[in-house]
């Protein structure tokens, strides 16, 4: 009986895997089509400086406007695009579009663009960044690229050369989701970065979990020692904001400040928060 049950379980997995494989293949085909049909769109989430309450920039987050399924989040298609290599053309579209849209904003704020490790390691990256800047006219200082630890672990020399090339142009680089990957402290000192983004996982448990508090404290003091800025992501409550401020975090990003919004809402959003004034913003956020 145990054997039969084992066979049934095996059969079940076989069917489930075939199903997954089929929907993957379908997703791959649709992704190729979506690129050609320009079905992607960017949403922008503000980043706020903690000590003044001012918005200093926006992170570009890609979405797929699927004809039948509606808006699909990147968690569902970025991994597939990475596997197939489609991420290089999708990522290049994101880079160009983010730079272009940022030049339309009423203020010269920074735009942060996520790069997948495949993109970061591709030999055409610097050329594509130069092109995106030249085509849009965005000053390099307004562009920040977010990379993950996985982008740096394989070819250290190559990664360092890429980071130097970006930095020599004035483009900033942030380490995204910090604390969740292969955090080797040795590489941090070696690589020229500008910012650590503290992963939302730690921020979420800040008010309930002393370990999370210890981790965030450690990341902030590490960043300080290495002269890096810190941005806490995924901040949802006023309690988290107060704690992050007390711990000396520089910037915050999360639903508490604002959800990612379509590009057309950026200008009205800025007008609205400027109108409310810094005091109102601080009041809303429960900071003096
Ligand atoms: P990420 O770069 O760490 O982006 C932050 C994610 O957290 C975004 O999810 C954002 O919508 C979400 N978020 C922001 N504030 C909060 C909050 O207060 N609470 C919660 N629960 N979530 C919050 P999203 O847009 O689904 O993106 C997921 C991931 O997909 C991103 O994580 C990034 O790694 C990747 N991604 C997004 N756009 C791109 C892109 O253009 N290129 C590449 N390579 N990856 C991208
Ligand atoms: Mg990011
Ligand atoms: Mg992140
Ligand atoms: Mg994240």
Coordinates of C-alpha atoms and ligand atoms in Angstrom, one line a residue:
X1 CA 0.0 0.0 0.0
X2 CA 2.9 2.3 0.9
X3 CA 4.4 1.6 -2.5
X4 CA 1.2 2.3 -4.3
X5 CA 0.7 5.5 -2.4
X6 CA 4.3 6.4 -3.3
X7 CA 3.5 5.8 -6.9
X8 CA 0.4 7.9 -6.7
X9 CA 2.3 10.7 -5.1
X10 CA 5.0 10.5 -7.8
X11 CA 2.3 10.5 -10.5
X12 CA 0.7 13.5 -8.8
X13 CA 4.0 15.4 -8.9
X14 CA 4.6 14.4 -12.5
X15 CA 1.3 15.8 -13.6
X16 CA 1.8 19.0 -11.5
X17 CA 5.3 19.5 -13.0
X18 CA 4.1 19.0 -16.5
X19 CA 1.3 21.5 -15.8
X20 CA 3.9 24.0 -14.4
X21 CA 6.2 23.4 -17.4
X22 CA 3.3 24.1 -19.8
X23 CA 2.3 27.3 -18.2
X24 CA 5.9 28.3 -18.1
X25 CA 6.3 27.8 -21.8
X26 CA 3.1 29.7 -22.4
X27 CA 4.3 32.5 -20.1
X28 CA 7.6 32.6 -22.1
X29 CA 5.8 32.9 -25.4
X30 CA 3.5 35.6 -24.1
X31 CA 6.4 37.5 -22.6
X32 CA 8.0 37.7 -26.0
X33 CA 4.8 39.0 -27.5
X34 CA 4.2 41.4 -24.7
X35 CA 7.6 43.1 -25.3
X36 CA 6.8 43.6 -28.9
X37 CA 3.3 44.8 -28.1
X38 CA 4.5 47.2 -25.4
X39 CA 2.3 45.7 -22.7
X40 CA 4.6 46.6 -19.9
X41 CA 4.2 49.6 -17.7
X42 CA 6.1 51.2 -14.8
X43 CA 4.8 52.3 -11.5
X44 CA 6.7 54.6 -9.2
X45 CA 7.1 54.4 -5.4
X46 CA 8.4 57.4 -3.5
X47 CA 11.4 57.3 -1.2
X48 CA 11.3 59.8 1.7
X49 CA 14.1 61.3 3.7
X50 CA 13.4 60.5 7.4
X51 CA 14.8 63.7 9.0
X52 CA 13.1 66.2 6.8
X53 CA 10.1 64.2 5.4
X54 CA 11.0 65.3 1.8
X55 CA 10.6 63.0 -1.2
X56 CA 14.0 62.4 -2.7
X57 CA 13.1 60.0 -5.5
X58 CA 11.0 57.2 -6.8
X59 CA 11.7 53.5 -7.5
X60 CA 10.5 52.2 -10.9
X61 CA 8.6 48.9 -10.6
X62 CA 7.6 47.1 -13.7
X63 CA 4.1 45.6 -14.3
X64 CA 2.6 43.6 -17.1
X65 CA -0.7 44.7 -18.5
X66 CA -1.9 41.3 -19.6
X67 CA -4.8 41.4 -22.1
X68 CA -6.8 38.7 -20.2
X69 CA -5.3 38.6 -16.7
X70 CA -5.0 42.3 -16.0
X71 CA -2.0 43.7 -14.2
X72 CA 0.6 41.1 -13.3
X73 CA 3.3 41.8 -10.7
X74 CA 7.1 41.3 -11.5
X75 CA 7.3 38.4 -9.0
X76 CA 5.5 36.3 -11.6
X77 CA 7.4 37.0 -14.8
X78 CA 10.8 38.4 -13.9
X79 CA 12.1 34.9 -12.8
X80 CA 10.9 33.4 -16.1
X81 CA 12.4 36.3 -18.1
X82 CA 15.7 35.8 -16.2
X83 CA 15.7 32.1 -17.1
X84 CA 15.1 32.7 -20.8
X85 CA 17.3 35.7 -21.2
X86 CA 14.3 37.9 -22.1
X87 CA 15.3 40.0 -19.1
X88 CA 18.0 41.7 -21.1
X89 CA 15.5 43.3 -23.5
X90 CA 12.8 43.8 -20.9
X91 CA 15.4 45.4 -18.5
X92 CA 16.6 47.7 -21.2
X93 CA 13.0 48.8 -21.9
X94 CA 12.6 49.5 -18.2
X95 CA 15.8 51.5 -18.0
X96 CA 14.9 53.7 -21.0
X97 CA 11.3 54.2 -20.0
X98 CA 12.3 55.0 -16.4
X99 CA 14.8 57.6 -17.6
X100 CA 12.4 59.1 -20.1
X101 CA 9.5 59.4 -17.6
X102 CA 11.8 60.9 -14.9
X103 CA 12.6 63.8 -17.2
X104 CA 8.9 64.6 -17.3
X105 CA 8.6 65.0 -13.5
X106 CA 8.1 68.6 -12.3
X107 CA 11.2 68.2 -10.0
X108 CA 14.7 66.9 -10.6
X109 CA 14.3 63.8 -8.3
X110 CA 16.2 60.6 -8.5
X111 CA 14.8 57.5 -10.2
X112 CA 15.9 54.1 -9.0
X113 CA 15.8 51.2 -11.5
X114 CA 16.1 47.5 -10.6
X115 CA 18.7 45.5 -12.5
X116 CA 18.7 41.7 -12.5
X117 CA 22.0 40.0 -12.0
X118 CA 21.9 38.8 -15.6
X119 CA 21.7 42.4 -16.8
X120 CA 24.4 43.6 -14.4
X121 CA 26.8 41.0 -15.7
X122 CA 26.0 41.5 -19.4
X123 CA 28.8 43.1 -21.4
X124 CA 26.4 45.6 -22.9
X125 CA 25.3 47.1 -19.6
X126 CA 27.4 50.3 -19.6
X127 CA 26.6 51.0 -23.3
X128 CA 22.9 50.6 -22.6
X129 CA 23.0 52.9 -19.6
X130 CA 24.9 55.5 -21.7
X131 CA 22.2 55.2 -24.4
X132 CA 19.3 55.5 -21.9
X133 CA 20.9 58.6 -20.4
X134 CA 21.7 60.2 -23.8
X135 CA 18.3 59.4 -25.3
X136 CA 16.4 60.8 -22.4
X137 CA 18.7 63.6 -21.4
X138 CA 18.5 62.5 -17.8
X139 CA 21.5 63.7 -15.8
X140 CA 23.5 60.6 -14.6
X141 CA 23.3 61.9 -11.0
X142 CA 19.5 61.3 -11.1
X143 CA 19.8 57.7 -11.9
X144 CA 20.3 55.0 -9.3
X145 CA 20.6 51.3 -10.2
X146 CA 19.5 48.7 -7.7
X147 CA 21.4 45.4 -7.8
X148 CA 21.2 42.4 -5.5
X149 CA 24.0 40.5 -3.8
X150 CA 23.7 37.8 -6.4
X151 CA 25.0 40.2 -9.1
X152 CA 28.3 40.5 -7.2
X153 CA 29.2 37.0 -6.1
X154 CA 30.4 35.4 -9.3
X155 CA 33.0 37.6 -11.1
X156 CA 34.3 40.0 -8.5
X157 CA 36.7 41.8 -10.8
X158 CA 34.1 42.2 -13.5
X159 CA 31.6 43.5 -11.0
X160 CA 34.0 45.9 -9.6
X161 CA 34.9 47.2 -13.1
X162 CA 31.2 47.7 -13.9
X163 CA 30.6 49.5 -10.6
X164 CA 33.5 51.8 -11.2
X165 CA 32.3 52.6 -14.7
X166 CA 28.9 53.5 -13.4
X167 CA 30.3 55.6 -10.6
X168 CA 32.7 57.4 -13.0
X169 CA 29.5 58.5 -14.8
X170 CA 27.9 59.8 -11.7
X171 CA 25.3 57.0 -11.6
X172 CA 24.5 55.7 -8.1
X173 CA 24.3 52.1 -7.1
X174 CA 22.1 50.7 -4.3
X175 CA 22.3 47.1 -2.9
X176 CA 18.7 45.9 -2.8
X177 CA 17.2 43.4 -0.3
X178 CA 20.3 43.7 1.8
X179 CA 20.5 41.0 4.5
X180 CA 18.7 38.3 2.5
X181 CA 21.5 37.0 0.2
X182 CA 25.0 35.8 0.6
X183 CA 26.0 38.7 2.9
X184 CA 29.7 38.4 2.9
X185 CA 30.9 41.5 4.7
X186 CA 34.2 41.4 2.8
X187 CA 32.7 42.4 -0.5
X188 CA 30.9 45.4 0.9
X189 CA 34.2 47.2 1.6
X190 CA 35.6 46.2 -1.7
X191 CA 32.7 47.4 -4.0
X192 CA 32.0 51.0 -4.5
X193 CA 28.3 51.3 -3.5
X194 CA 26.2 54.2 -2.5
X195 CA 23.4 52.7 -0.5
X196 CA 22.1 49.6 1.3
X197 CA 18.3 48.9 1.1
X198 CA 17.2 47.1 4.2
X199 CA 14.9 44.3 3.1
X200 CA 11.2 44.6 4.0
X201 CA 11.4 41.3 5.8
X202 CA 13.4 42.8 8.7
X203 CA 11.4 46.0 8.7
X204 CA 8.1 44.1 8.9
X205 CA 9.1 42.4 12.1
X206 CA 10.8 45.4 13.7
X207 CA 8.0 46.1 16.2
X208 CA 7.5 42.5 17.2
X209 CA 10.8 40.8 17.0
X210 CA 14.0 41.8 18.9
X211 CA 16.2 39.8 16.5
X212 CA 14.9 41.9 13.6
X213 CA 15.7 45.0 15.6
X214 CA 19.3 43.7 16.2
X215 CA 19.7 43.0 12.5
X216 CA 18.5 46.4 11.4
X217 CA 20.7 48.1 14.0
X218 CA 23.7 46.1 12.7
X219 CA 23.0 47.0 9.1
X220 CA 22.7 50.7 9.8
X221 CA 25.9 50.8 11.8
X222 CA 27.7 48.8 9.1
X223 CA 26.4 51.2 6.4
X224 CA 27.6 54.1 8.5
X225 CA 31.1 52.7 8.9
X226 CA 31.3 52.3 5.2
X227 CA 29.8 55.7 4.4
X228 CA 26.7 54.2 2.7
X229 CA 23.2 55.6 2.9
X230 CA 20.4 53.3 4.2
X231 CA 16.9 53.0 2.9
X232 CA 14.4 50.8 4.7
X233 CA 11.8 49.2 2.4
X234 CA 8.4 47.9 3.0
X235 CA 7.6 50.2 5.9
X236 CA 3.9 50.0 6.7
X237 CA 3.3 51.4 10.2
X238 CA 4.1 54.6 12.1
X239 CA 5.7 52.4 14.8
X240 CA 8.3 51.1 12.3
X241 CA 8.9 54.7 11.1
X242 CA 9.6 55.9 14.6
X243 CA 12.0 53.0 15.3
X244 CA 13.8 53.4 12.1
X245 CA 14.3 57.1 12.8
X246 CA 15.6 56.3 16.3
X247 CA 18.0 53.8 14.8
X248 CA 19.4 56.4 12.4
X249 CA 18.1 55.1 9.1
X250 CA 18.4 57.7 6.3
X251 CA 15.4 57.1 4.1
X252 CA 12.2 55.0 4.0
X253 CA 10.0 53.5 1.3
X254 CA 6.7 51.6 1.8
X255 CA 3.0 51.7 1.8
X256 CA 3.0 54.0 4.8
X257 CA 4.4 56.7 2.6
X258 CA 2.7 55.7 -0.6
X259 CA 2.0 52.7 -2.8
X260 CA 3.6 52.4 -6.2
X261 CA 1.7 54.7 -8.6
X262 CA 1.4 55.1 -12.4
X263 CA 3.7 57.7 -13.8
X264 CA 0.8 60.1 -14.5
X265 CA 0.2 60.3 -10.8
X266 CA 3.7 61.4 -9.8
X267 CA 3.2 65.1 -10.5
X268 CA -0.2 65.4 -8.7
X269 CA 1.3 63.4 -5.8
X270 CA 4.2 65.8 -5.5
X271 CA 1.8 68.8 -5.7
X272 CA -0.4 67.3 -3.0
X273 CA 2.4 66.6 -0.5
X274 CA 4.1 70.0 -1.2
X275 CA 0.7 71.6 -0.6
X276 CA 0.3 69.8 2.7
X277 CA 3.8 71.0 3.7
X278 CA 6.5 69.1 5.6
X279 CA 4.6 69.7 8.9
X280 CA 1.5 67.9 7.7
X281 CA 3.6 65.0 6.3
X282 CA 5.4 64.7 9.6
X283 CA 2.1 64.9 11.5
X284 CA 0.6 62.1 9.4
X285 CA 3.6 60.0 10.0
X286 CA 3.5 60.6 13.7
X287 CA 6.9 62.3 13.9
X288 CA 7.5 65.6 15.6
Ligands
LIG1 P1 12.1 45.3 -4.7 O1 13.0 45.9 -5.7 O2 12.7 44.9 -3.4 O3 10.9 46.2 -4.7 C1 10.1 46.4 -3.5 C2 8.8 45.6 -3.6 O4 8.1 45.7 -2.4 C3 7.8 46.0 -4.7 O5 7.1 44.9 -5.1 C4 6.9 47.0 -4.0 O6 5.7 47.2 -4.6 C5 6.8 46.3 -2.7 N1 6.4 47.1 -1.5 C6 6.7 48.4 -1.4 N2 6.3 48.9 -0.2 C7 5.7 47.9 0.4 C8 5.1 47.7 1.7 O7 5.0 48.6 2.5 N3 4.6 46.5 2.0 C9 4.8 45.4 1.2 N4 4.3 44.2 1.6 N5 5.4 45.5 0.0 C10 5.8 46.7 -0.4 P2 6.9 44.6 -6.7 O8 6.6 45.8 -7.4 O9 5.9 43.4 -6.7 O10 8.3 44.1 -7.1 C11 8.8 42.9 -6.6 C12 10.3 42.7 -7.0 O11 10.4 42.5 -8.4 C13 11.2 43.9 -6.7 O12 11.5 43.9 -5.4 C14 12.3 43.7 -7.7 O13 13.2 42.8 -7.1 C15 11.6 43.0 -8.9 N6 11.4 44.1 -9.9 C16 10.4 45.0 -10.0 N7 10.6 45.7 -11.1 C17 11.7 45.3 -11.7 C18 12.4 45.6 -12.9 O14 12.1 46.5 -13.6 N8 13.5 44.8 -13.2 C19 14.0 43.8 -12.4 N9 15.0 43.1 -12.8 N10 13.3 43.5 -11.3 C20 12.2 44.2 -10.9
LIG2 MG1 14.3 47.4 -5.7
LIG3 MG1 14.1 45.5 -2.3
LIG4 MG1 12.4 43.1 -1.8

